[in-house]
Short mmCIF file of C-alpha atoms and ligand atoms in Angstrom, two decimals:
data_model
loop_
_atom_site.label_atom_id
_atom_site.label_comp_id
_atom_site.label_asym_id
_atom_site.label_seq_id
_atom_site.Cartn_x
_atom_site.Cartn_y
_atom_site.Cartn_z
CA MET A 1 0.13 0.33 0.21
CA THR A 2 1.24 3.35 -0.77
CA THR A 3 1.19 6.03 1.75
CA PRO A 4 -1.40 8.89 1.35
CA GLY A 5 -0.10 11.76 0.24
CA LEU A 6 -0.53 15.04 2.30
CA LEU A 7 -4.00 16.43 0.67
CA ALA A 8 -5.69 12.29 1.17
CA LYS A 9 -4.24 13.08 4.68
CA TYR A 10 -4.60 16.21 6.85
CA ARG A 11 -7.51 17.68 4.01
CA PRO A 12 -10.49 18.36 6.71
CA LEU A 13 -7.88 20.19 8.47
CA LEU A 14 -6.99 22.10 5.81
CA ASP A 15 -8.06 25.62 4.61
CA LEU A 16 -9.10 24.60 1.19
CA PRO A 17 -11.75 25.76 -1.63
CA ALA A 18 -14.30 22.65 -2.79
CA HIS A 19 -12.72 22.46 -6.26
CA THR A 20 -9.21 21.88 -5.05
CA ALA A 21 -8.00 18.37 -7.05
CA ASP A 22 -5.05 16.02 -5.36
CA ILE A 23 -1.45 15.89 -7.06
CA SER A 24 0.42 14.20 -5.36
CA LEU A 25 4.32 12.99 -4.71
CA HIS A 26 3.34 10.98 -1.59
CA GLU A 27 5.25 14.32 0.27
CA GLY A 28 5.04 14.61 3.81
CA GLY A 29 5.52 12.04 6.67
CA THR A 30 8.73 12.41 6.95
CA PRO A 31 11.30 11.72 9.93
CA LEU A 32 11.62 12.96 13.21
CA ILE A 33 15.75 12.28 14.23
CA PRO A 34 16.77 12.03 17.49
CA MET A 35 20.64 14.81 18.16
CA PRO A 36 21.90 13.62 21.00
CA ARG A 37 25.20 14.06 20.66
CA LEU A 38 24.38 17.53 19.35
CA ALA A 39 22.21 18.58 22.11
CA ALA A 40 25.08 17.05 24.14
CA HIS A 41 27.20 19.69 22.14
CA LEU A 42 25.00 22.64 22.84
CA GLY A 43 25.02 22.27 26.12
CA GLY A 44 22.64 19.25 27.33
CA GLY A 45 19.70 18.64 28.83
CA PHE A 46 17.30 18.66 26.43
CA ASP A 47 16.01 16.53 24.11
CA LEU A 48 17.20 17.20 20.41
CA TYR A 49 15.22 16.81 17.42
CA VAL A 50 15.18 18.04 13.40
CA LYS A 51 12.36 17.38 11.49
CA PHE A 52 14.64 16.19 8.32
CA GLU A 53 12.03 17.92 5.12
CA GLY A 54 14.89 16.66 2.99
CA LEU A 55 12.94 13.98 2.86
CA ASN A 56 10.13 15.25 0.63
CA PRO A 57 10.14 14.20 -2.83
CA THR A 58 12.33 17.33 -5.02
CA GLY A 59 14.74 17.37 -0.86
CA SER A 60 12.27 20.12 0.90
CA PHE A 61 9.21 21.33 2.81
CA LYS A 62 7.90 23.53 -0.36
CA ASP A 63 6.15 20.62 -1.96
CA ARG A 64 3.57 20.45 1.22
CA GLY A 65 2.29 23.78 -0.12
CA MET A 66 3.78 22.84 -3.13
CA THR A 67 1.30 19.54 -3.29
CA ALA A 68 -2.29 22.07 -2.31
CA ALA A 69 -1.12 25.86 -4.01
CA ILE A 70 -1.17 22.72 -7.61
CA SER A 71 -3.81 21.76 -6.40
CA GLU A 72 -6.59 24.18 -6.32
CA ALA A 73 -4.84 25.96 -9.46
CA ALA A 74 -5.63 22.56 -11.10
CA GLY A 75 -8.99 22.45 -9.97
CA ARG A 76 -9.63 25.71 -10.94
CA GLY A 77 -8.29 24.67 -14.61
CA VAL A 78 -5.24 27.42 -14.51
CA ARG A 79 -3.38 25.66 -17.01
CA ALA A 80 -0.10 27.64 -16.10
CA VAL A 81 1.67 28.05 -12.89
CA ILE A 82 4.06 31.42 -12.81
CA CYS A 83 6.75 32.06 -9.13
CA ALA A 84 9.49 33.50 -8.20
CA SER A 85 11.80 31.17 -6.35
CA THR A 86 16.30 30.93 -4.83
CA GLY A 87 15.52 27.33 -5.97
CA ASN A 88 13.97 24.88 -4.12
CA THR A 89 10.53 26.35 -4.85
CA ALA A 90 11.38 26.39 -8.22
CA ALA A 91 12.05 22.79 -7.91
CA SER A 92 8.32 22.16 -6.43
CA ALA A 93 6.16 24.37 -8.70
CA ALA A 94 7.93 21.97 -11.82
CA ALA A 95 7.55 18.97 -10.21
CA TYR A 96 3.82 19.58 -9.47
CA ALA A 97 2.68 21.21 -12.17
CA ALA A 98 4.63 18.37 -14.41
CA ARG A 99 2.20 15.55 -12.16
CA ALA A 100 -0.91 18.59 -12.74
CA GLY A 101 -0.12 17.85 -16.72
CA LEU A 102 0.64 22.14 -16.20
CA LYS A 103 2.77 24.42 -17.58
CA ALA A 104 4.90 25.98 -15.36
CA ILE A 105 6.95 29.40 -15.06
CA VAL A 106 9.89 30.05 -12.68
CA LEU A 107 12.01 33.13 -11.94
CA ILE A 108 14.82 33.08 -10.33
CA PRO A 109 17.79 35.53 -9.37
CA GLN A 110 20.71 35.13 -11.96
CA GLY A 111 23.91 33.84 -10.14
CA LYS A 112 22.65 32.85 -7.05
CA VAL A 113 20.78 29.42 -7.16
CA ALA A 114 22.53 26.23 -6.02
CA VAL A 115 23.03 23.84 -9.09
CA GLY A 116 20.70 20.78 -8.02
CA LYS A 117 17.86 24.06 -7.05
CA LEU A 118 18.04 25.02 -10.70
CA ALA A 119 18.99 21.48 -12.04
CA GLY A 120 15.77 19.59 -10.69
CA ALA A 121 12.96 23.04 -12.05
CA VAL A 122 15.07 22.63 -15.69
CA ALA A 123 14.45 18.10 -15.04
CA TYR A 124 10.96 19.02 -14.42
CA GLY A 125 10.54 20.62 -17.65
CA ALA A 126 10.07 24.31 -16.31
CA GLN A 127 9.74 27.49 -18.33
CA VAL A 128 13.46 28.54 -16.27
CA VAL A 129 14.21 32.63 -16.38
CA GLN A 130 17.01 34.30 -15.15
CA VAL A 131 16.76 37.68 -13.53
CA ASP A 132 19.24 40.70 -13.79
CA GLY A 133 17.72 40.91 -9.88
CA SER A 134 17.69 40.27 -6.29
CA PHE A 135 14.73 37.12 -5.39
CA ASP A 136 13.13 40.46 -4.57
CA ASP A 137 12.90 41.35 -7.94
CA ALA A 138 11.38 38.65 -8.95
CA LEU A 139 9.10 38.68 -6.95
CA GLY A 140 7.70 42.01 -7.99
CA LEU A 141 7.61 41.00 -11.44
CA VAL A 142 5.21 37.34 -10.77
CA VAL A 143 2.96 39.28 -8.58
CA GLN A 144 2.14 41.48 -11.40
CA VAL A 145 2.02 38.73 -14.24
CA SER A 146 -0.02 37.13 -12.16
CA GLU A 147 -2.10 40.29 -11.73
CA THR A 148 -2.66 40.65 -16.08
CA ARG A 149 -2.95 36.81 -17.44
CA PRO A 150 -4.79 33.60 -16.40
CA ILE A 151 -1.47 32.52 -14.20
CA ALA A 152 -2.20 30.77 -11.01
CA LEU A 153 0.85 32.44 -8.48
CA VAL A 154 2.13 29.53 -6.19
CA ASN A 155 5.08 31.79 -4.29
CA SER A 156 3.94 31.90 -0.29
CA ILE A 157 1.68 34.56 -1.35
CA ASN A 158 -0.91 31.95 -2.73
CA PRO A 159 -2.80 30.84 1.12
CA TYR A 160 -2.44 27.83 0.21
CA ARG A 161 1.29 26.70 0.54
CA LEU A 162 0.70 28.01 3.92
CA GLU A 163 -2.66 25.18 4.41
CA GLY A 164 0.04 22.66 2.96
CA GLN A 165 2.44 23.75 4.98
CA LYS A 166 0.92 23.86 8.07
CA THR A 167 1.21 19.28 8.49
CA ALA A 168 4.76 20.21 9.18
CA ALA A 169 3.58 20.86 13.14
CA PHE A 170 0.90 17.84 12.10
CA GLU A 171 2.78 15.57 11.72
CA ILE A 172 5.67 16.61 14.34
CA ILE A 173 2.61 16.63 17.24
CA GLU A 174 1.55 12.86 15.98
CA THR A 175 4.62 11.98 16.76
CA LEU A 176 5.47 13.81 19.82
CA GLY A 177 2.07 12.98 20.89
CA LYS A 178 2.60 17.18 21.86
CA ALA A 179 3.87 20.51 20.54
CA PRO A 180 8.16 20.58 21.77
CA HIS A 181 9.02 23.32 23.55
CA ARG A 182 11.12 24.94 21.04
CA LEU A 183 11.13 25.35 17.63
CA CYS A 184 13.59 26.80 15.46
CA LEU A 185 14.19 26.97 11.92
CA PRO A 186 15.81 29.52 8.85
CA VAL A 187 12.92 31.88 8.20
CA GLY A 188 13.40 33.74 4.11
CA ASN A 189 9.92 35.04 2.70
CA ALA A 190 8.64 34.17 6.82
CA GLY A 191 6.02 31.71 4.95
CA ASN A 192 6.85 28.75 7.02
CA ILE A 193 7.11 29.49 10.21
CA SER A 194 3.87 31.20 9.87
CA ALA A 195 2.85 28.58 8.81
CA ASN A 196 4.11 26.10 11.29
CA TRP A 197 2.81 28.28 13.87
CA LEU A 198 -0.93 28.03 11.54
CA GLY A 199 -0.72 24.24 12.53
CA PHE A 200 0.64 24.55 16.27
CA THR A 201 -2.18 27.01 17.20
CA GLN A 202 -4.98 24.71 15.17
CA MET A 203 -4.10 21.68 16.74
CA HIS A 204 -3.52 23.11 19.96
CA ALA A 205 -7.54 24.42 19.83
CA ARG A 206 -9.45 21.70 18.50
CA ALA A 207 -6.85 19.06 21.06
CA GLY A 208 -4.95 21.20 23.40
CA THR A 209 -2.05 19.89 22.16
CA GLY A 210 0.81 23.27 23.44
CA LEU A 211 1.94 25.45 21.82
CA PRO A 212 6.21 26.12 20.89
CA ARG A 213 8.14 28.76 21.70
CA LEU A 214 9.21 29.44 18.05
CA LEU A 215 12.96 30.36 16.76
CA GLY A 216 13.28 31.90 14.17
CA VAL A 217 16.41 32.03 12.75
CA GLN A 218 17.87 34.94 9.50
CA ALA A 219 21.14 35.01 8.24
CA ALA A 220 23.46 37.95 9.10
CA GLY A 221 23.23 39.16 6.00
CA ALA A 222 19.79 39.06 4.78
CA ALA A 223 18.22 39.51 8.30
CA PRO A 224 15.17 42.43 7.64
CA LEU A 225 12.68 41.15 10.02
CA VAL A 226 16.13 41.53 12.59
CA LEU A 227 16.91 44.85 11.51
CA GLY A 228 13.78 46.14 11.84
CA HIS A 229 13.95 47.64 8.14
CA PRO A 230 14.46 45.97 4.45
CA VAL A 231 17.64 45.05 3.71
CA ASP A 232 18.46 46.25 -0.87
CA ARG A 233 21.44 43.32 -0.93
CA PRO A 234 20.55 40.99 1.11
CA GLU A 235 23.82 38.76 0.95
CA THR A 236 24.55 35.02 2.25
CA VAL A 237 25.82 31.42 1.87
CA ALA A 238 22.24 30.51 2.97
CA THR A 239 20.42 30.78 -0.19
CA ALA A 240 17.14 30.23 0.05
CA ILE A 241 17.48 32.76 3.24
CA ARG A 242 18.94 35.25 0.41
CA ILE A 243 15.11 37.04 1.34
CA GLY A 244 15.70 41.18 1.86
CA ARG A 245 12.35 42.08 2.07
CA PRO A 246 9.79 38.82 3.38
CA ALA A 247 6.51 39.14 2.38
CA ARG A 248 4.80 37.47 5.35
CA GLY A 249 7.46 39.27 6.84
CA GLU A 250 4.53 41.12 9.87
CA GLN A 251 2.86 37.64 10.55
CA ALA A 252 5.80 36.27 11.07
CA LEU A 253 7.36 38.35 13.75
CA ALA A 254 3.41 38.53 15.43
CA ALA A 255 3.52 34.18 15.10
CA ALA A 256 7.30 34.23 17.07
CA GLU A 257 5.78 37.26 19.66
CA GLU A 258 2.57 35.65 20.37
CA SER A 259 4.33 32.17 21.05
CA GLY A 260 6.69 34.42 23.72
CA GLY A 261 9.56 33.19 20.69
CA ARG A 262 11.78 35.41 18.95
CA ILE A 263 13.14 36.25 15.48
CA VAL A 264 17.61 36.06 16.22
CA ALA A 265 20.62 36.26 12.82
CA ALA A 266 22.89 33.82 12.66
CA SER A 267 26.63 34.14 11.06
CA ASP A 268 27.27 32.92 7.81
CA ASP A 269 30.38 30.72 9.22
CA ASP A 270 27.72 29.72 12.75
CA ILE A 271 25.17 28.58 9.80
CA LEU A 272 28.30 26.68 7.95
CA ALA A 273 29.46 25.76 11.40
CA MET A 274 26.20 24.30 12.23
CA GLN A 275 26.14 22.58 8.10
CA THR A 276 29.03 20.25 9.31
CA LEU A 277 27.64 19.34 13.46
CA LEU A 278 24.80 18.17 11.77
CA ALA A 279 26.33 15.98 8.66
CA ALA A 280 28.93 14.22 12.31
CA GLU A 281 25.55 12.57 13.52
CA GLY A 282 24.61 11.97 9.97
CA VAL A 283 22.04 14.85 8.67
CA TRP A 284 23.33 16.95 5.32
CA VAL A 285 21.40 18.79 4.95
CA GLU A 286 21.23 22.57 3.10
CA PRO A 287 23.21 25.08 4.53
CA ALA A 288 19.52 27.67 5.28
CA SER A 289 18.30 24.53 6.96
CA ALA A 290 20.88 24.44 9.22
CA ALA A 291 20.28 28.26 10.00
CA GLY A 292 18.16 27.13 13.41
CA LEU A 293 20.37 25.88 15.17
CA ALA A 294 23.01 28.24 15.23
CA GLY A 295 20.22 30.45 15.79
CA LEU A 296 19.43 27.78 19.10
CA LYS A 297 23.65 27.34 19.65
CA ASN A 298 24.04 31.10 20.06
CA GLU A 299 20.99 31.68 22.21
CA ILE A 300 22.02 29.43 24.50
CA ALA A 301 25.15 30.07 24.23
CA ALA A 302 24.06 33.45 25.37
CA GLY A 303 22.26 32.59 28.58
CA LEU A 304 19.19 31.10 27.27
CA ASP A 305 17.53 28.31 29.45
CA VAL A 306 15.95 25.37 28.10
CA GLN A 307 16.54 22.47 29.89
CA GLY A 308 14.09 19.74 30.18
CA GLU A 309 12.61 21.02 26.84
CA THR A 310 12.34 18.91 23.38
CA ILE A 311 12.88 21.26 20.70
CA VAL A 312 12.40 20.10 16.82
CA ALA A 313 14.91 21.99 14.60
CA VAL A 314 12.84 22.04 10.93
CA CYS A 315 15.61 20.94 8.61
CA THR A 316 13.84 22.76 5.85
CA GLY A 317 15.85 21.26 2.82
CA HIS A 318 18.62 18.74 1.49
CA GLY A 319 22.56 18.91 0.93
CA LEU A 320 22.60 17.45 -2.24
CA LYS A 321 20.81 20.51 -3.19
CA ASP A 322 22.83 22.94 -2.84
CA PRO A 323 26.66 20.59 -2.86
CA ASP A 324 28.52 23.33 -4.29
CA ALA A 325 28.86 24.94 -0.21
CA ILE A 326 30.46 21.84 0.71
CA THR A 327 33.25 21.26 -2.50
CA ARG A 328 33.92 24.56 -1.75
CA ARG A 329 35.24 25.27 1.04
CA MET A 330 36.00 21.33 1.97
CA PRO A 331 40.11 19.88 0.47
CA ALA A 332 38.69 17.20 -2.13
CA PRO A 333 39.41 13.43 -1.37
CA GLN A 334 43.05 11.90 -1.39
CA VAL A 335 44.07 9.52 -4.90
CA VAL A 336 46.02 6.53 -4.57
CA ALA A 337 48.00 5.02 -6.34
CA ALA A 338 45.89 1.25 -7.37
CA ASP A 339 48.05 -1.29 -5.41
CA LEU A 340 47.42 -2.27 -2.01
CA PRO A 341 50.52 -0.39 -0.40
CA ALA A 342 50.02 2.96 -1.79
CA LEU A 343 46.47 2.78 0.57
CA GLU A 344 48.84 0.77 3.42
CA GLY A 345 50.66 3.68 3.42
CA LEU A 346 48.68 6.44 3.12
CA LEU A 347 45.88 4.46 5.92
CA ALA A 348 49.22 4.94 8.22
CA GLY A 349 49.99 8.25 8.09
CA GLY A 350 46.13 9.66 9.39
C1 PLP B 1 12.46 28.59 1.43
C2 PLP B 1 13.65 27.56 2.48
C3 PLP B 1 13.45 28.52 3.29
C4 PLP B 1 12.72 30.04 3.61
O1 PLP B 1 11.81 29.49 4.00
P1 PLP B 1 9.99 31.15 4.01
O2 PLP B 1 9.18 29.75 4.22
O3 PLP B 1 10.63 31.51 2.77
O4 PLP B 1 10.62 31.51 4.96
C5 PLP B 1 14.58 27.92 4.34
N1 PLP B 1 15.09 26.73 3.87
C6 PLP B 1 15.07 26.31 2.73
C7 PLP B 1 15.94 25.34 2.78
C8 PLP B 1 13.18 26.53 1.89
O5 PLP B 1 13.89 25.85 0.18
#
């Protein structure tokens, strides 16, 4: 028996129009992986889990929102969808549009999209357009195009994206039996932190499952919600959150505050160091996905008391999406002659 997709499983909990189809790649159901060594490294005394969203069909959490947004668009009879993307939205929109038999047009900031994401969008047959500008510029363009043409916008301004992305919270509650004390996650356009909060509050209202404090983490070079103003030239190695004008910024700030949590920034060095720590425990995520835990590490170092807590970190995308982030800074593998003495010599040397 196949696992159900997210709409098949959660439709009654999602606010979707009656015309919504069910376009699925059997997304969701991602594991909650205990990380005891990382927890000890961060000071110990709490339980830490990674919700590994890189294990969705196109390698990021975007698939949760995309199954909902594309299903709605397809059910409405739209023939084409469009989005601006730092990469993962493009790959996901392309895949779900292909599944639905729709045309996908994706706008990406030129030269700023990780190779695994660009390749995905191309592989799934999307029309990929590089914009000589930022993600924010590209988003402005697709919003205007979708207002004048019969093309559905599938960025997280689209409310159905958030409906789909609520399911991550539902799954975490199902696995733990209740909400964690704290949820940390990266923040870019701020749709995901907003969607998770919707999911946790909805389930708490229905079943008293509790509410997590939110720790949203932006990259220091792209931290408009921390600085309190837009960033015109966002810059960070974490390309998935390289966004200077988050579309859901107000909603995200309100969610963090309502939860008793906050939104902070982490440096690129902190983010890459956390990517290495996660990989050292067997979980390879793309740089942006390490931001949530990088922020948690800084908060704990600055005195945040998490003793006795259960903490979930949403690791949003797979490391395979951005292999350059590793190969750029790690030494190339050693080369050895194809004989045993040479190999023995190399192993003896360290
Ligand atoms: C899209 C994305 C984010 C940011 O999510 P927002 O909803 O834009 O805040 C973080 N990490 C990865 C891997 C992403 O693809």
